[in-house]
PDB file of C-alpha atoms and ligand atoms in Angstrom:
ATOM      1  CA  MET A   1     -66.811  40.915  98.598  1.00 37.00           C
ATOM      2  CA  SER A   2     -63.062  40.920  98.761  1.00 45.00           C
ATOM      3  CA  ILE A   3     -61.419  44.288  99.219  1.00 56.00           C
ATOM      4  CA  LEU A   4     -57.866  43.163  98.631  1.00 59.00           C
ATOM      5  CA  LYS A   5     -57.877  43.389  94.845  1.00 59.00           C
ATOM      6  CA  LYS A   6     -58.952  47.003  94.801  1.00 71.00           C
ATOM      7  CA  ILE A   7     -55.402  48.130  95.569  1.00 80.00           C
ATOM      8  CA  ASN A   8     -52.691  47.713  92.939  1.00 86.00           C
ATOM      9  CA  ARG A   9     -50.048  46.972  95.525  1.00 90.00           C
ATOM     10  CA  GLU A  10     -47.228  46.412  93.058  1.00 88.00           C
ATOM     11  CA  ASN A  11     -47.413  49.801  91.362  1.00 90.00           C
ATOM     12  CA  LEU A  12     -48.690  51.917  94.200  1.00 95.00           C
ATOM     13  CA  SER A  13     -46.707  55.128  94.750  1.00 96.00           C
ATOM     14  CA  PRO A  14     -45.811  56.238  98.307  1.00 97.00           C
ATOM     15  CA  LYS A  15     -48.218  59.181  97.938  1.00 96.00           C
ATOM     16  CA  GLU A  16     -51.048  56.904  96.843  1.00 96.00           C
ATOM     17  CA  ALA A  17     -50.345  54.675  99.847  1.00 97.00           C
ATOM     18  CA  LEU A  18     -50.658  57.725 102.104  1.00 97.00           C
ATOM     19  CA  GLU A  19     -53.891  58.669 100.375  1.00 97.00           C
ATOM     20  CA  ILE A  20     -55.393  55.262 101.188  1.00 96.00           C
ATOM     21  CA  LEU A  21     -54.570  55.809 104.878  1.00 97.00           C
ATOM     22  CA  VAL A  22     -56.005  59.341 104.861  1.00 98.00           C
ATOM     23  CA  GLU A  23     -59.241  58.130 103.254  1.00 97.00           C
ATOM     24  CA  GLY A  24     -59.476  55.226 105.716  1.00 96.00           C
ATOM     25  CA  ASN A  25     -58.987  57.608 108.640  1.00 98.00           C
ATOM     26  CA  GLN A  26     -61.830  59.771 107.310  1.00 97.00           C
ATOM     27  CA  ARG A  27     -64.114  56.723 107.153  1.00 97.00           C
ATOM     28  CA  PHE A  28     -63.135  55.879 110.749  1.00 97.00           C
ATOM     29  CA  ILE A  29     -63.913  59.414 111.944  1.00 97.00           C
ATOM     30  CA  ASN A  30     -67.251  59.411 110.147  1.00 97.00           C
ATOM     31  CA  ASP A  31     -68.108  55.902 111.311  1.00 93.00           C
ATOM     32  CA  VAL A  32     -68.525  54.736 107.726  1.00 93.00           C
ATOM     33  CA  LYS A  33     -66.487  51.571 107.840  1.00 83.00           C
ATOM     34  CA  ARG A  34     -65.788  49.444 104.815  1.00 84.00           C
ATOM     35  CA  ASP A  35     -67.723  46.247 104.446  1.00 85.00           C
ATOM     36  CA  GLN A  36     -65.436  43.291 104.586  1.00 87.00           C
ATOM     37  CA  ASN A  37     -65.767  39.559 104.633  1.00 91.00           C
ATOM     38  CA  LEU A  38     -62.878  38.646 106.891  1.00 93.00           C
ATOM     39  CA  SER A  39     -63.067  34.915 106.264  1.00 95.00           C
ATOM     40  CA  LEU A  40     -62.635  35.598 102.549  1.00 94.00           C
ATOM     41  CA  VAL A  41     -59.773  38.021 103.194  1.00 93.00           C
ATOM     42  CA  ARG A  42     -58.134  35.418 105.413  1.00 95.00           C
ATOM     43  CA  GLU A  43     -58.446  32.867 102.641  1.00 95.00           C
ATOM     44  CA  GLU A  44     -56.834  35.222 100.098  1.00 93.00           C
ATOM     45  CA  LEU A  45     -53.958  35.962 102.435  1.00 95.00           C
ATOM     46  CA  LYS A  46     -53.116  32.464 103.537  1.00 95.00           C
ATOM     47  CA  GLU A  47     -50.066  32.123 101.258  1.00 96.00           C
ATOM     48  CA  LYS A  48     -48.762  35.666 101.028  1.00 95.00           C
ATOM     49  CA  GLN A  49     -48.950  39.157 102.489  1.00 96.00           C
ATOM     50  CA  GLN A  50     -48.181  42.460 100.786  1.00 96.00           C
ATOM     51  CA  PRO A  51     -49.024  45.177 103.313  1.00 97.00           C
ATOM     52  CA  PHE A  52     -48.979  48.530 101.505  1.00 97.00           C
ATOM     53  CA  ALA A  53     -47.986  50.464 104.647  1.00 98.00           C
ATOM     54  CA  ALA A  54     -45.569  49.893 107.522  1.00 98.00           C
ATOM     55  CA  VAL A  55     -46.572  51.826 110.606  1.00 98.00           C
ATOM     56  CA  LEU A  56     -44.587  52.401 113.795  1.00 98.00           C
ATOM     57  CA  GLY A  57     -47.240  53.275 116.361  1.00 98.00           C
ATOM     58  CA  CYS A  58     -47.695  53.270 120.122  1.00 98.00           C
ATOM     59  CA  SER A  59     -48.885  50.191 122.023  1.00 98.00           C
ATOM     60  CA  ASP A  60     -51.651  52.275 123.600  1.00 98.00           C
ATOM     61  CA  SER A  61     -54.867  50.240 123.516  1.00 98.00           C
ATOM     62  CA  ARG A  62     -56.741  53.210 122.066  1.00 98.00           C
ATOM     63  CA  THR A  63     -54.568  53.461 118.956  1.00 98.00           C
ATOM     64  CA  SER A  64     -55.283  50.239 117.052  1.00 98.00           C
ATOM     65  CA  LEU A  65     -53.928  50.933 113.594  1.00 98.00           C
ATOM     66  CA  GLU A  66     -56.290  48.807 111.511  1.00 97.00           C
ATOM     67  CA  LEU A  67     -59.279  50.481 113.168  1.00 97.00           C
ATOM     68  CA  ILE A  68     -57.948  54.036 112.930  1.00 98.00           C
ATOM     69  CA  PHE A  69     -57.152  53.677 109.224  1.00 97.00           C
ATOM     70  CA  ASP A  70     -60.102  51.386 108.488  1.00 96.00           C
ATOM     71  CA  GLN A  71     -57.872  48.739 106.909  1.00 96.00           C
ATOM     72  CA  SER A  72     -58.068  44.987 106.858  1.00 95.00           C
ATOM     73  CA  LEU A  73     -55.911  41.966 107.464  1.00 96.00           C
ATOM     74  CA  GLY A  74     -52.846  42.135 105.243  1.00 96.00           C
ATOM     75  CA  ASP A  75     -52.878  45.918 104.796  1.00 96.00           C
ATOM     76  CA  ILE A  76     -50.649  47.299 107.541  1.00 98.00           C
ATOM     77  CA  PHE A  77     -47.351  45.910 108.794  1.00 98.00           C
ATOM     78  CA  SER A  78     -47.900  46.994 112.328  1.00 98.00           C
ATOM     79  CA  VAL A  79     -44.945  47.747 114.629  1.00 98.00           C
ATOM     80  CA  ARG A  80     -46.163  48.947 117.986  1.00 98.00           C
ATOM     81  CA  LEU A  81     -44.124  49.921 121.025  1.00 98.00           C
ATOM     82  CA  ALA A  82     -44.973  52.312 123.842  1.00 98.00           C
ATOM     83  CA  GLY A  83     -43.975  55.789 122.717  1.00 98.00           C
ATOM     84  CA  ASN A  84     -43.587  54.621 119.086  1.00 98.00           C
ATOM     85  CA  VAL A  85     -39.852  54.375 119.699  1.00 98.00           C
ATOM     86  CA  ALA A  86     -37.553  53.398 116.857  1.00 98.00           C
ATOM     87  CA  CYS A  87     -35.343  50.876 118.641  1.00 98.00           C
ATOM     88  CA  ARG A  88     -33.221  48.603 116.464  1.00 98.00           C
ATOM     89  CA  LYS A  89     -35.793  45.799 116.499  1.00 98.00           C
ATOM     90  CA  ALA A  90     -38.533  48.184 115.398  1.00 98.00           C
ATOM     91  CA  ILE A  91     -36.337  49.484 112.584  1.00 98.00           C
ATOM     92  CA  GLY A  92     -35.550  45.901 111.551  1.00 98.00           C
ATOM     93  CA  SER A  93     -39.278  45.175 111.325  1.00 98.00           C
ATOM     94  CA  LEU A  94     -39.846  48.254 109.137  1.00 98.00           C
ATOM     95  CA  GLU A  95     -36.898  47.272 106.927  1.00 98.00           C
ATOM     96  CA  TYR A  96     -38.348  43.807 106.458  1.00 98.00           C
ATOM     97  CA  SER A  97     -41.758  45.127 105.552  1.00 98.00           C
ATOM     98  CA  CYS A  98     -40.463  47.634 102.998  1.00 98.00           C
ATOM     99  CA  LYS A  99     -37.732  45.546 101.400  1.00 98.00           C
ATOM    100  CA  TYR A 100     -39.309  42.088 101.400  1.00 98.00           C
ATOM    101  CA  LEU A 101     -43.065  42.604 101.656  1.00 97.00           C
ATOM    102  CA  GLY A 102     -43.320  45.616  99.359  1.00 97.00           C
ATOM    103  CA  SER A 103     -44.661  48.278 101.731  1.00 98.00           C
ATOM    104  CA  LYS A 104     -44.622  51.672 100.022  1.00 98.00           C
ATOM    105  CA  ILE A 105     -44.769  53.981 102.985  1.00 98.00           C
ATOM    106  CA  ILE A 106     -43.462  54.148 106.541  1.00 98.00           C
ATOM    107  CA  VAL A 107     -45.622  56.077 108.990  1.00 98.00           C
ATOM    108  CA  VAL A 108     -44.423  56.993 112.471  1.00 98.00           C
ATOM    109  CA  MET A 109     -47.552  57.707 114.461  1.00 98.00           C
ATOM    110  CA  GLY A 110     -47.662  59.302 117.885  1.00 98.00           C
ATOM    111  CA  HIS A 111     -50.852  60.207 119.706  1.00 98.00           C
ATOM    112  CA  SER A 112     -52.279  62.722 122.131  1.00 98.00           C
ATOM    113  CA  ASN A 113     -52.036  62.082 125.862  1.00 98.00           C
ATOM    114  CA  CYS A 114     -49.393  59.352 125.389  1.00 98.00           C
ATOM    115  CA  GLY A 115     -48.380  57.726 128.672  1.00 98.00           C
ATOM    116  CA  ALA A 116     -44.878  56.936 127.438  1.00 98.00           C
ATOM    117  CA  VAL A 117     -44.307  60.534 126.351  1.00 98.00           C
ATOM    118  CA  LYS A 118     -45.654  61.748 129.678  1.00 98.00           C
ATOM    119  CA  ALA A 119     -43.323  59.372 131.516  1.00 98.00           C
ATOM    120  CA  ALA A 120     -40.381  60.767 129.546  1.00 98.00           C
ATOM    121  CA  CYS A 121     -41.539  64.319 130.346  1.00 98.00           C
ATOM    122  CA  ASP A 122     -41.310  63.395 134.049  1.00 97.00           C
ATOM    123  CA  ASN A 123     -37.995  61.540 133.546  1.00 96.00           C
ATOM    124  CA  PHE A 124     -39.686  58.418 134.901  1.00 95.00           C
ATOM    125  CA  LYS A 125     -37.430  55.378 135.360  1.00 92.00           C
ATOM    126  CA  GLU A 126     -38.448  51.969 136.633  1.00 95.00           C
ATOM    127  CA  GLY A 127     -37.455  48.499 135.545  1.00 96.00           C
ATOM    128  CA  ASN A 128     -37.345  48.122 131.788  1.00 97.00           C
ATOM    129  CA  ILE A 129     -39.685  51.077 131.283  1.00 97.00           C
ATOM    130  CA  GLU A 130     -36.528  53.183 131.238  1.00 96.00           C
ATOM    131  CA  GLU A 131     -35.563  51.468 127.981  1.00 97.00           C
ATOM    132  CA  ILE A 132     -38.545  53.235 126.447  1.00 97.00           C
ATOM    133  CA  THR A 133     -38.342  56.624 128.142  1.00 98.00           C
ATOM    134  CA  LYS A 134     -34.643  57.057 127.397  1.00 97.00           C
ATOM    135  CA  LEU A 135     -35.431  56.796 123.686  1.00 98.00           C
ATOM    136  CA  ILE A 136     -37.958  59.637 124.054  1.00 98.00           C
ATOM    137  CA  GLN A 137     -35.551  61.874 126.018  1.00 98.00           C
ATOM    138  CA  PRO A 138     -34.012  63.433 122.867  1.00 98.00           C
ATOM    139  CA  ALA A 139     -37.462  64.867 122.061  1.00 98.00           C
ATOM    140  CA  VAL A 140     -37.790  66.223 125.613  1.00 98.00           C
ATOM    141  CA  SER A 141     -34.367  67.887 125.262  1.00 97.00           C
ATOM    142  CA  ASP A 142     -35.325  69.295 121.859  1.00 97.00           C
ATOM    143  CA  GLU A 143     -38.302  71.113 123.346  1.00 97.00           C
ATOM    144  CA  LYS A 144     -36.929  74.554 124.187  1.00 96.00           C
ATOM    145  CA  THR A 145     -39.968  76.792 124.569  1.00 96.00           C
ATOM    146  CA  ILE A 146     -41.398  75.689 127.920  1.00 96.00           C
ATOM    147  CA  PRO A 147     -39.715  77.106 131.069  1.00 96.00           C
ATOM    148  CA  ASP A 148     -38.095  74.649 133.522  1.00 95.00           C
ATOM    149  CA  SER A 149     -40.782  74.979 136.184  1.00 95.00           C
ATOM    150  CA  GLU A 150     -43.495  73.871 133.718  1.00 96.00           C
ATOM    151  CA  ARG A 151     -41.714  70.951 132.099  1.00 97.00           C
ATOM    152  CA  ASN A 152     -43.731  68.025 133.424  1.00 97.00           C
ATOM    153  CA  SER A 153     -46.597  65.755 132.384  1.00 97.00           C
ATOM    154  CA  GLU A 154     -49.182  67.981 134.065  1.00 97.00           C
ATOM    155  CA  ASN A 155     -48.565  70.543 131.343  1.00 98.00           C
ATOM    156  CA  SER A 156     -50.540  69.346 128.316  1.00 97.00           C
ATOM    157  CA  ASP A 157     -48.909  71.920 126.057  1.00 97.00           C
ATOM    158  CA  PHE A 158     -45.464  70.563 126.948  1.00 98.00           C
ATOM    159  CA  VAL A 159     -46.632  66.951 126.480  1.00 98.00           C
ATOM    160  CA  SER A 160     -48.098  67.625 123.038  1.00 98.00           C
ATOM    161  CA  ARG A 161     -44.991  69.493 121.894  1.00 98.00           C
ATOM    162  CA  VAL A 162     -42.762  66.619 123.023  1.00 98.00           C
ATOM    163  CA  CYS A 163     -45.120  64.150 121.321  1.00 98.00           C
ATOM    164  CA  PHE A 164     -44.777  65.997 118.001  1.00 98.00           C
ATOM    165  CA  LEU A 165     -40.985  66.277 118.353  1.00 98.00           C
ATOM    166  CA  ASN A 166     -40.784  62.605 119.315  1.00 98.00           C
ATOM    167  CA  VAL A 167     -42.413  61.577 116.037  1.00 98.00           C
ATOM    168  CA  GLN A 168     -39.849  63.693 114.160  1.00 98.00           C
ATOM    169  CA  LYS A 169     -36.976  62.266 116.198  1.00 98.00           C
ATOM    170  CA  GLN A 170     -38.014  58.658 115.677  1.00 98.00           C
ATOM    171  CA  MET A 171     -38.292  59.312 111.929  1.00 98.00           C
ATOM    172  CA  GLU A 172     -34.763  60.712 111.935  1.00 98.00           C
ATOM    173  CA  VAL A 173     -33.496  57.687 113.849  1.00 98.00           C
ATOM    174  CA  ILE A 174     -35.070  55.321 111.326  1.00 98.00           C
ATOM    175  CA  VAL A 175     -33.522  57.112 108.355  1.00 98.00           C
ATOM    176  CA  ASN A 176     -30.128  57.601 110.012  1.00 98.00           C
ATOM    177  CA  GLN A 177     -29.798  54.065 111.338  1.00 98.00           C
ATOM    178  CA  SER A 178     -31.143  52.156 108.370  1.00 98.00           C
ATOM    179  CA  ASP A 179     -29.157  51.767 105.162  1.00 98.00           C
ATOM    180  CA  ILE A 180     -32.075  49.759 103.777  1.00 98.00           C
ATOM    181  CA  VAL A 181     -34.581  52.576 104.377  1.00 98.00           C
ATOM    182  CA  LYS A 182     -32.133  55.180 103.050  1.00 98.00           C
ATOM    183  CA  ASP A 183     -31.586  53.118  99.912  1.00 98.00           C
ATOM    184  CA  LEU A 184     -35.324  52.604  99.283  1.00 98.00           C
ATOM    185  CA  LEU A 185     -35.977  56.325  99.840  1.00 98.00           C
ATOM    186  CA  GLN A 186     -33.221  57.241  97.375  1.00 97.00           C
ATOM    187  CA  LYS A 187     -34.668  54.853  94.813  1.00 97.00           C
ATOM    188  CA  LYS A 188     -38.043  56.509  95.416  1.00 96.00           C
ATOM    189  CA  GLN A 189     -39.609  53.153  96.190  1.00 97.00           C
ATOM    190  CA  ILE A 190     -40.925  54.269  99.578  1.00 98.00           C
ATOM    191  CA  GLY A 191     -41.837  57.435 101.453  1.00 98.00           C
ATOM    192  CA  ILE A 192     -41.746  58.214 105.170  1.00 98.00           C
ATOM    193  CA  ILE A 193     -44.055  60.513 107.099  1.00 98.00           C
ATOM    194  CA  GLY A 194     -44.968  61.257 110.704  1.00 98.00           C
ATOM    195  CA  GLY A 195     -48.383  61.858 112.163  1.00 98.00           C
ATOM    196  CA  VAL A 196     -50.168  62.399 115.444  1.00 98.00           C
ATOM    197  CA  TYR A 197     -53.479  60.734 116.271  1.00 98.00           C
ATOM    198  CA  SER A 198     -56.002  62.573 118.404  1.00 98.00           C
ATOM    199  CA  LEU A 199     -57.679  60.345 120.983  1.00 98.00           C
ATOM    200  CA  THR A 200     -60.637  62.720 121.037  1.00 98.00           C
ATOM    201  CA  SER A 201     -61.329  63.512 117.370  1.00 98.00           C
ATOM    202  CA  GLY A 202     -59.932  60.314 115.829  1.00 98.00           C
ATOM    203  CA  LEU A 203     -58.020  62.376 113.267  1.00 98.00           C
ATOM    204  CA  VAL A 204     -54.435  61.560 112.291  1.00 98.00           C
ATOM    205  CA  GLU A 205     -52.700  64.825 111.475  1.00 98.00           C
ATOM    206  CA  PHE A 206     -49.840  64.093 109.117  1.00 98.00           C
ATOM    207  CA  ASP A 207     -46.669  66.171 109.209  1.00 97.00           C
ATOM    208  CA  HIS A 208     -46.182  66.844 105.496  1.00 97.00           C
ATOM    209  CA  GLN A 209     -43.425  69.373 106.153  1.00 96.00           C
ATOM    210  CA  ASN A 210     -40.979  66.784 107.476  1.00 96.00           C
ATOM    211  CA  ALA A 211     -42.067  63.937 105.201  1.00 97.00           C
ATOM    212  CA  ILE A 212     -39.718  62.405 102.656  1.00 97.00           C
ATOM    213  CA  PHE A 213     -41.459  61.470  99.424  1.00 90.00           C
ATOM    214  CA  SER A 214     -40.256  60.860  95.926  1.00 67.00           C
TER     215      SER A 214
HETATM  216 ZN1   ZN B   1     -48.715  56.143 123.750  1.00 69.77          ZN
END
């Protein structure tokens, strides 16, 4: 049976969109995945997509968004870059999804034990990898609690603090650098929230405190 029609994508509120992701993540954790006939879904989507969520996640092979949130084809506009960095091209993709495809929520999702965050913690620079780590450096600088001698990727406490701050920072960058996102937030057409995925538990912990919802 098709699952696409169960969501009223046109009139979905940002909070309802978040709720769908939270419920999907619970199914993923509990290994109770939705039944879906992908050939039928593919057929329904052949002319048009209306992904209800736009997610900026990490490229890490263990953080596949459709699996983590138990969603299907056509549900998530997926923007993935190592370290979930909000470079201009990533922001442009999110703008497109929200303004022209009707996505109701932007999620910036980091994850535990992120290699890109660890590289930034060690101030790693090589080739074009530096293009990624330099965008995570503001989060490293924002972390003020760990003493100098312990600020490296061996320190899991430091890495997880930087990961959390990095999600916040990338959210700020998106809002500050995008007139389109700002406009849609002001019109209450979309919401934006950060979250961190645990590689061990499978849970995405959302940061409600720093979220912007209508
Ligand atoms: Zn990562």
